């Protein structure tokens, strides 16, 4: 059943009536995502050579290349 419009762009039902008619009050069914295991921030790598100390720590994710100079809000226009 299609709902008629009074005039093009204006429906015959109010917002609350449309809300109830479409059963939006029930909300969306969303599943719970499984928790991801935490990854280590650094990784130990074996390094060859006598004078190198045998192991090194490397970060698993790189730092961002761009850092904003100041925290200034951008204009909307």
CSV table of N, CA and C in Angstrom, one decimal:
chain,number,residue,atom,x,y,z
A,1,UNK,N,0.8,-1.2,0.0
A,1,UNK,CA,0.0,0.0,0.0
A,1,UNK,C,0.9,1.2,0.0
A,2,UNK,N,0.8,2.0,-1.1
A,2,UNK,CA,1.6,3.2,-1.2
A,2,UNK,C,0.8,4.4,-0.5
A,3,UNK,N,1.6,5.2,0.2
A,3,UNK,CA,1.0,6.3,0.9
A,3,UNK,C,0.9,7.5,-0.1
A,4,UNK,N,-0.2,8.2,-0.2
A,4,UNK,CA,-0.4,9.3,-1.1
A,4,UNK,C,0.2,10.5,-0.5
A,5,UNK,N,0.6,11.4,-1.4
A,5,UNK,CA,1.2,12.7,-1.0
A,5,UNK,C,0.1,13.7,-1.2
A,6,UNK,N,0.0,14.7,-0.3
A,6,UNK,CA,-1.0,15.8,-0.4
A,6,UNK,C,-0.6,16.7,-1.6
A,7,UNK,N,0.7,17.0,-1.6
A,7,UNK,CA,1.2,17.8,-2.7
A,7,UNK,C,2.6,17.2,-2.9
A,8,UNK,N,3.2,17.3,-4.1
A,8,UNK,CA,4.5,16.7,-4.3
A,8,UNK,C,5.5,17.2,-3.3
A,9,UNK,N,6.1,16.2,-2.5
A,9,UNK,CA,7.1,16.6,-1.5
A,9,UNK,C,6.5,16.6,-0.1
A,10,UNK,N,5.2,16.6,0.0
A,10,UNK,CA,4.5,16.6,1.4
A,10,UNK,C,3.6,15.4,1.5
A,11,UNK,N,3.9,14.6,2.5
A,11,UNK,CA,3.2,13.3,2.7
A,11,UNK,C,1.9,13.6,3.5
A,12,UNK,N,1.1,12.5,3.6
A,12,UNK,CA,-0.2,12.7,4.3
A,12,UNK,C,0.0,12.3,5.8
A,13,UNK,N,1.1,11.8,6.2
A,13,UNK,CA,1.3,11.4,7.6
A,13,UNK,C,2.4,12.3,8.2
A,14,UNK,N,2.2,12.4,9.5
A,14,UNK,CA,3.2,13.2,10.3
A,14,UNK,C,4.5,12.4,10.5
A,15,UNK,N,5.5,13.0,11.1
A,15,UNK,CA,6.7,12.2,11.3
A,15,UNK,C,6.5,11.1,12.3
A,16,UNK,N,5.7,11.3,13.3
A,16,UNK,CA,5.5,10.3,14.3
A,16,UNK,C,4.7,9.2,13.8
A,17,UNK,N,3.7,9.5,12.9
A,17,UNK,CA,2.9,8.4,12.2
A,17,UNK,C,3.8,7.6,11.3
A,18,UNK,N,4.7,8.2,10.6
A,18,UNK,CA,5.6,7.5,9.7
A,18,UNK,C,6.5,6.6,10.5
A,19,UNK,N,7.0,7.1,11.6
A,19,UNK,CA,7.9,6.4,12.5
A,19,UNK,C,7.2,5.2,13.0
A,20,UNK,N,5.9,5.3,13.4
A,20,UNK,CA,5.2,4.1,13.9
A,20,UNK,C,4.8,3.2,12.8
A,21,UNK,N,4.4,3.7,11.7
A,21,UNK,CA,4.0,2.9,10.6
A,21,UNK,C,5.1,2.0,10.0
A,22,UNK,N,6.3,2.5,10.0
A,22,UNK,CA,7.5,1.8,9.5
A,22,UNK,C,8.2,1.0,10.6
A,23,UNK,N,7.7,1.0,11.8
A,23,UNK,CA,8.2,0.3,12.9
A,23,UNK,C,9.6,0.6,13.2
A,24,UNK,N,10.0,1.9,13.1
A,24,UNK,CA,11.4,2.3,13.4
A,24,UNK,C,11.7,2.2,14.9
A,25,UNK,N,10.6,2.2,15.7
A,25,UNK,CA,10.9,2.1,17.2
A,25,UNK,C,11.5,0.8,17.6
A,26,UNK,N,11.4,-0.2,16.7
A,26,UNK,CA,12.0,-1.5,17.1
A,26,UNK,C,13.5,-1.5,17.0
A,27,UNK,N,14.1,-0.6,16.2
A,27,UNK,CA,15.5,-0.5,16.1
A,27,UNK,C,16.1,-1.6,15.3
A,28,UNK,N,17.4,-1.4,14.9
A,28,UNK,CA,18.1,-2.4,14.1
A,28,UNK,C,18.6,-3.5,15.0
A,29,UNK,N,18.6,-4.7,14.4
A,29,UNK,CA,19.2,-5.8,15.1
A,29,UNK,C,20.7,-5.9,14.7
A,30,UNK,N,21.5,-5.7,15.7
A,30,UNK,CA,23.0,-5.8,15.4
A,30,UNK,C,23.6,-6.9,16.3
A,31,UNK,N,24.5,-7.6,15.7
A,31,UNK,CA,25.1,-8.7,16.5
A,31,UNK,C,26.3,-8.1,17.2
A,32,UNK,N,26.8,-8.8,18.2
A,32,UNK,CA,27.9,-8.3,19.0
A,32,UNK,C,29.2,-8.9,18.3
A,33,UNK,N,30.1,-8.0,17.9
A,33,UNK,CA,31.3,-8.4,17.3
A,33,UNK,C,32.2,-9.1,18.3
A,34,UNK,N,32.9,-10.2,17.9
A,34,UNK,CA,33.8,-10.8,18.9
A,34,UNK,C,35.0,-9.9,19.2
A,35,UNK,N,35.5,-9.9,20.4
A,35,UNK,CA,36.6,-9.1,20.8
A,35,UNK,C,37.9,-9.5,20.1
A,36,UNK,N,38.6,-8.6,19.5
A,36,UNK,CA,39.9,-8.9,18.9
A,36,UNK,C,41.0,-9.0,19.9
A,37,UNK,N,41.9,-9.9,19.8
A,37,UNK,CA,43.0,-10.0,20.7
A,37,UNK,C,43.9,-8.8,20.5
A,38,UNK,N,44.4,-8.3,21.6
A,38,UNK,CA,45.3,-7.1,21.5
A,38,UNK,C,46.6,-7.6,20.9
A,39,UNK,N,47.2,-6.7,20.0
A,39,UNK,CA,48.5,-7.0,19.4
A,39,UNK,C,49.5,-6.3,20.2
A,40,UNK,N,50.7,-6.8,20.2
A,40,UNK,CA,51.8,-6.1,20.9
A,40,UNK,C,52.2,-4.9,20.1
A,41,UNK,N,52.6,-3.8,20.8
A,41,UNK,CA,53.0,-2.6,20.2
A,41,UNK,C,54.3,-2.7,19.5
A,42,UNK,N,55.2,-3.5,20.0
A,42,UNK,CA,56.5,-3.7,19.5
A,42,UNK,C,56.8,-5.1,19.1
A,43,UNK,N,57.7,-5.3,18.2
A,43,UNK,CA,58.1,-6.6,17.7
A,43,UNK,C,59.6,-6.8,17.9
A,44,UNK,N,60.0,-7.9,18.5
A,44,UNK,CA,61.4,-8.2,18.7
A,44,UNK,C,62.0,-8.9,17.4
A,45,UNK,N,63.1,-8.3,16.9
A,45,UNK,CA,63.7,-8.8,15.7
A,45,UNK,C,65.1,-9.2,16.0
A,46,UNK,N,65.5,-10.4,15.5
A,46,UNK,CA,66.9,-10.8,15.7
A,46,UNK,C,67.8,-10.1,14.7
A,47,UNK,N,68.9,-9.5,15.2
A,47,UNK,CA,69.9,-8.8,14.3
A,47,UNK,C,71.2,-9.5,14.3
A,48,UNK,N,71.8,-9.7,13.2
A,48,UNK,CA,73.1,-10.4,13.1
A,48,UNK,C,74.2,-9.4,13.4
A,49,UNK,N,75.4,-9.9,13.6
A,49,UNK,CA,76.6,-9.1,13.8
A,49,UNK,C,77.0,-9.1,15.3
A,50,UNK,N,78.3,-9.0,15.5
A,50,UNK,CA,78.8,-9.1,16.9
A,50,UNK,C,78.5,-7.8,17.7
A,51,UNK,N,78.5,-6.6,17.1
A,51,UNK,CA,78.4,-5.4,17.8
A,51,UNK,C,77.0,-4.8,17.8
A,52,UNK,N,76.1,-5.5,17.2
A,52,UNK,CA,74.7,-4.9,17.1
A,52,UNK,C,73.8,-5.2,18.3
A,53,UNK,N,74.1,-6.1,19.2
A,53,UNK,CA,73.3,-6.3,20.4
A,53,UNK,C,72.3,-7.4,20.2
A,54,UNK,N,72.3,-8.1,19.1
A,54,UNK,CA,71.5,-9.4,18.9
A,54,UNK,C,70.0,-9.1,18.7
A,55,UNK,N,69.4,-8.2,19.4
A,55,UNK,CA,67.9,-8.0,19.2
A,55,UNK,C,67.6,-6.5,19.1
A,56,UNK,N,66.5,-6.2,18.4
A,56,UNK,CA,66.0,-4.8,18.3
A,56,UNK,C,64.5,-4.8,18.5
A,57,UNK,N,63.9,-3.7,19.0
A,57,UNK,CA,62.5,-3.6,19.1
A,57,UNK,C,62.0,-2.7,17.9
A,58,UNK,N,61.0,-3.1,17.2
A,58,UNK,CA,60.4,-2.3,16.1
A,58,UNK,C,58.9,-2.2,16.4
A,59,UNK,N,58.4,-1.0,16.2
A,59,UNK,CA,56.9,-0.8,16.4
A,59,UNK,C,56.1,-1.5,15.3
A,60,UNK,N,55.0,-2.1,15.7
A,60,UNK,CA,54.2,-2.8,14.8
A,60,UNK,C,53.4,-1.9,13.9
A,61,UNK,N,53.0,-0.6,14.3
A,61,UNK,CA,52.4,0.3,13.5
A,61,UNK,C,53.2,1.6,13.4
A,62,UNK,N,53.3,2.2,12.2
A,62,UNK,CA,54.1,3.4,12.1
A,62,UNK,C,53.3,4.6,12.6
A,63,UNK,N,54.1,5.6,13.0
A,63,UNK,CA,53.5,6.9,13.4
A,63,UNK,C,53.0,7.6,12.2
A,64,UNK,N,52.0,8.5,12.4
A,64,UNK,CA,51.5,9.3,11.2
A,64,UNK,C,52.6,10.2,10.7
A,65,UNK,N,52.6,10.5,9.4
A,65,UNK,CA,53.6,11.4,8.8
A,65,UNK,C,53.2,12.8,9.0
A,66,UNK,N,51.9,13.1,9.1
A,66,UNK,CA,51.4,14.5,9.2
A,66,UNK,C,51.0,14.8,10.6
A,67,UNK,N,51.5,15.9,11.1
A,67,UNK,CA,51.1,16.4,12.4
A,67,UNK,C,50.6,17.8,12.2
A,68,UNK,N,49.4,18.1,12.6
A,68,UNK,CA,48.9,19.5,12.4
A,68,UNK,C,49.7,20.5,13.3
A,69,UNK,N,50.0,21.7,12.7
A,69,UNK,CA,50.8,22.6,13.4
A,69,UNK,C,50.1,23.1,14.7
A,70,UNK,N,48.8,23.4,14.6
A,70,UNK,CA,48.0,23.9,15.8
A,70,UNK,C,46.6,23.3,15.7
A,71,UNK,N,46.0,23.2,16.9
A,71,UNK,CA,44.6,22.7,16.9
A,71,UNK,C,43.7,23.9,16.7
A,72,UNK,N,43.5,24.3,15.4
A,72,UNK,CA,42.7,25.4,15.0
A,72,UNK,C,41.5,24.8,14.3
A,73,UNK,N,40.3,25.2,14.6
A,73,UNK,CA,39.1,24.8,13.9
A,73,UNK,C,39.1,25.3,12.5
A,74,UNK,N,38.7,24.5,11.5
A,74,UNK,CA,38.6,24.9,10.1
A,74,UNK,C,37.3,25.6,9.9
A,75,UNK,N,37.3,26.6,9.1
A,75,UNK,CA,36.0,27.3,8.8
A,75,UNK,C,35.1,26.4,8.0
A,76,UNK,N,33.8,26.5,8.2
A,76,UNK,CA,32.9,25.6,7.5
A,76,UNK,C,32.7,26.0,6.0
A,77,UNK,N,33.0,27.3,5.7
A,77,UNK,CA,32.8,27.8,4.3
A,77,UNK,C,34.1,28.1,3.7
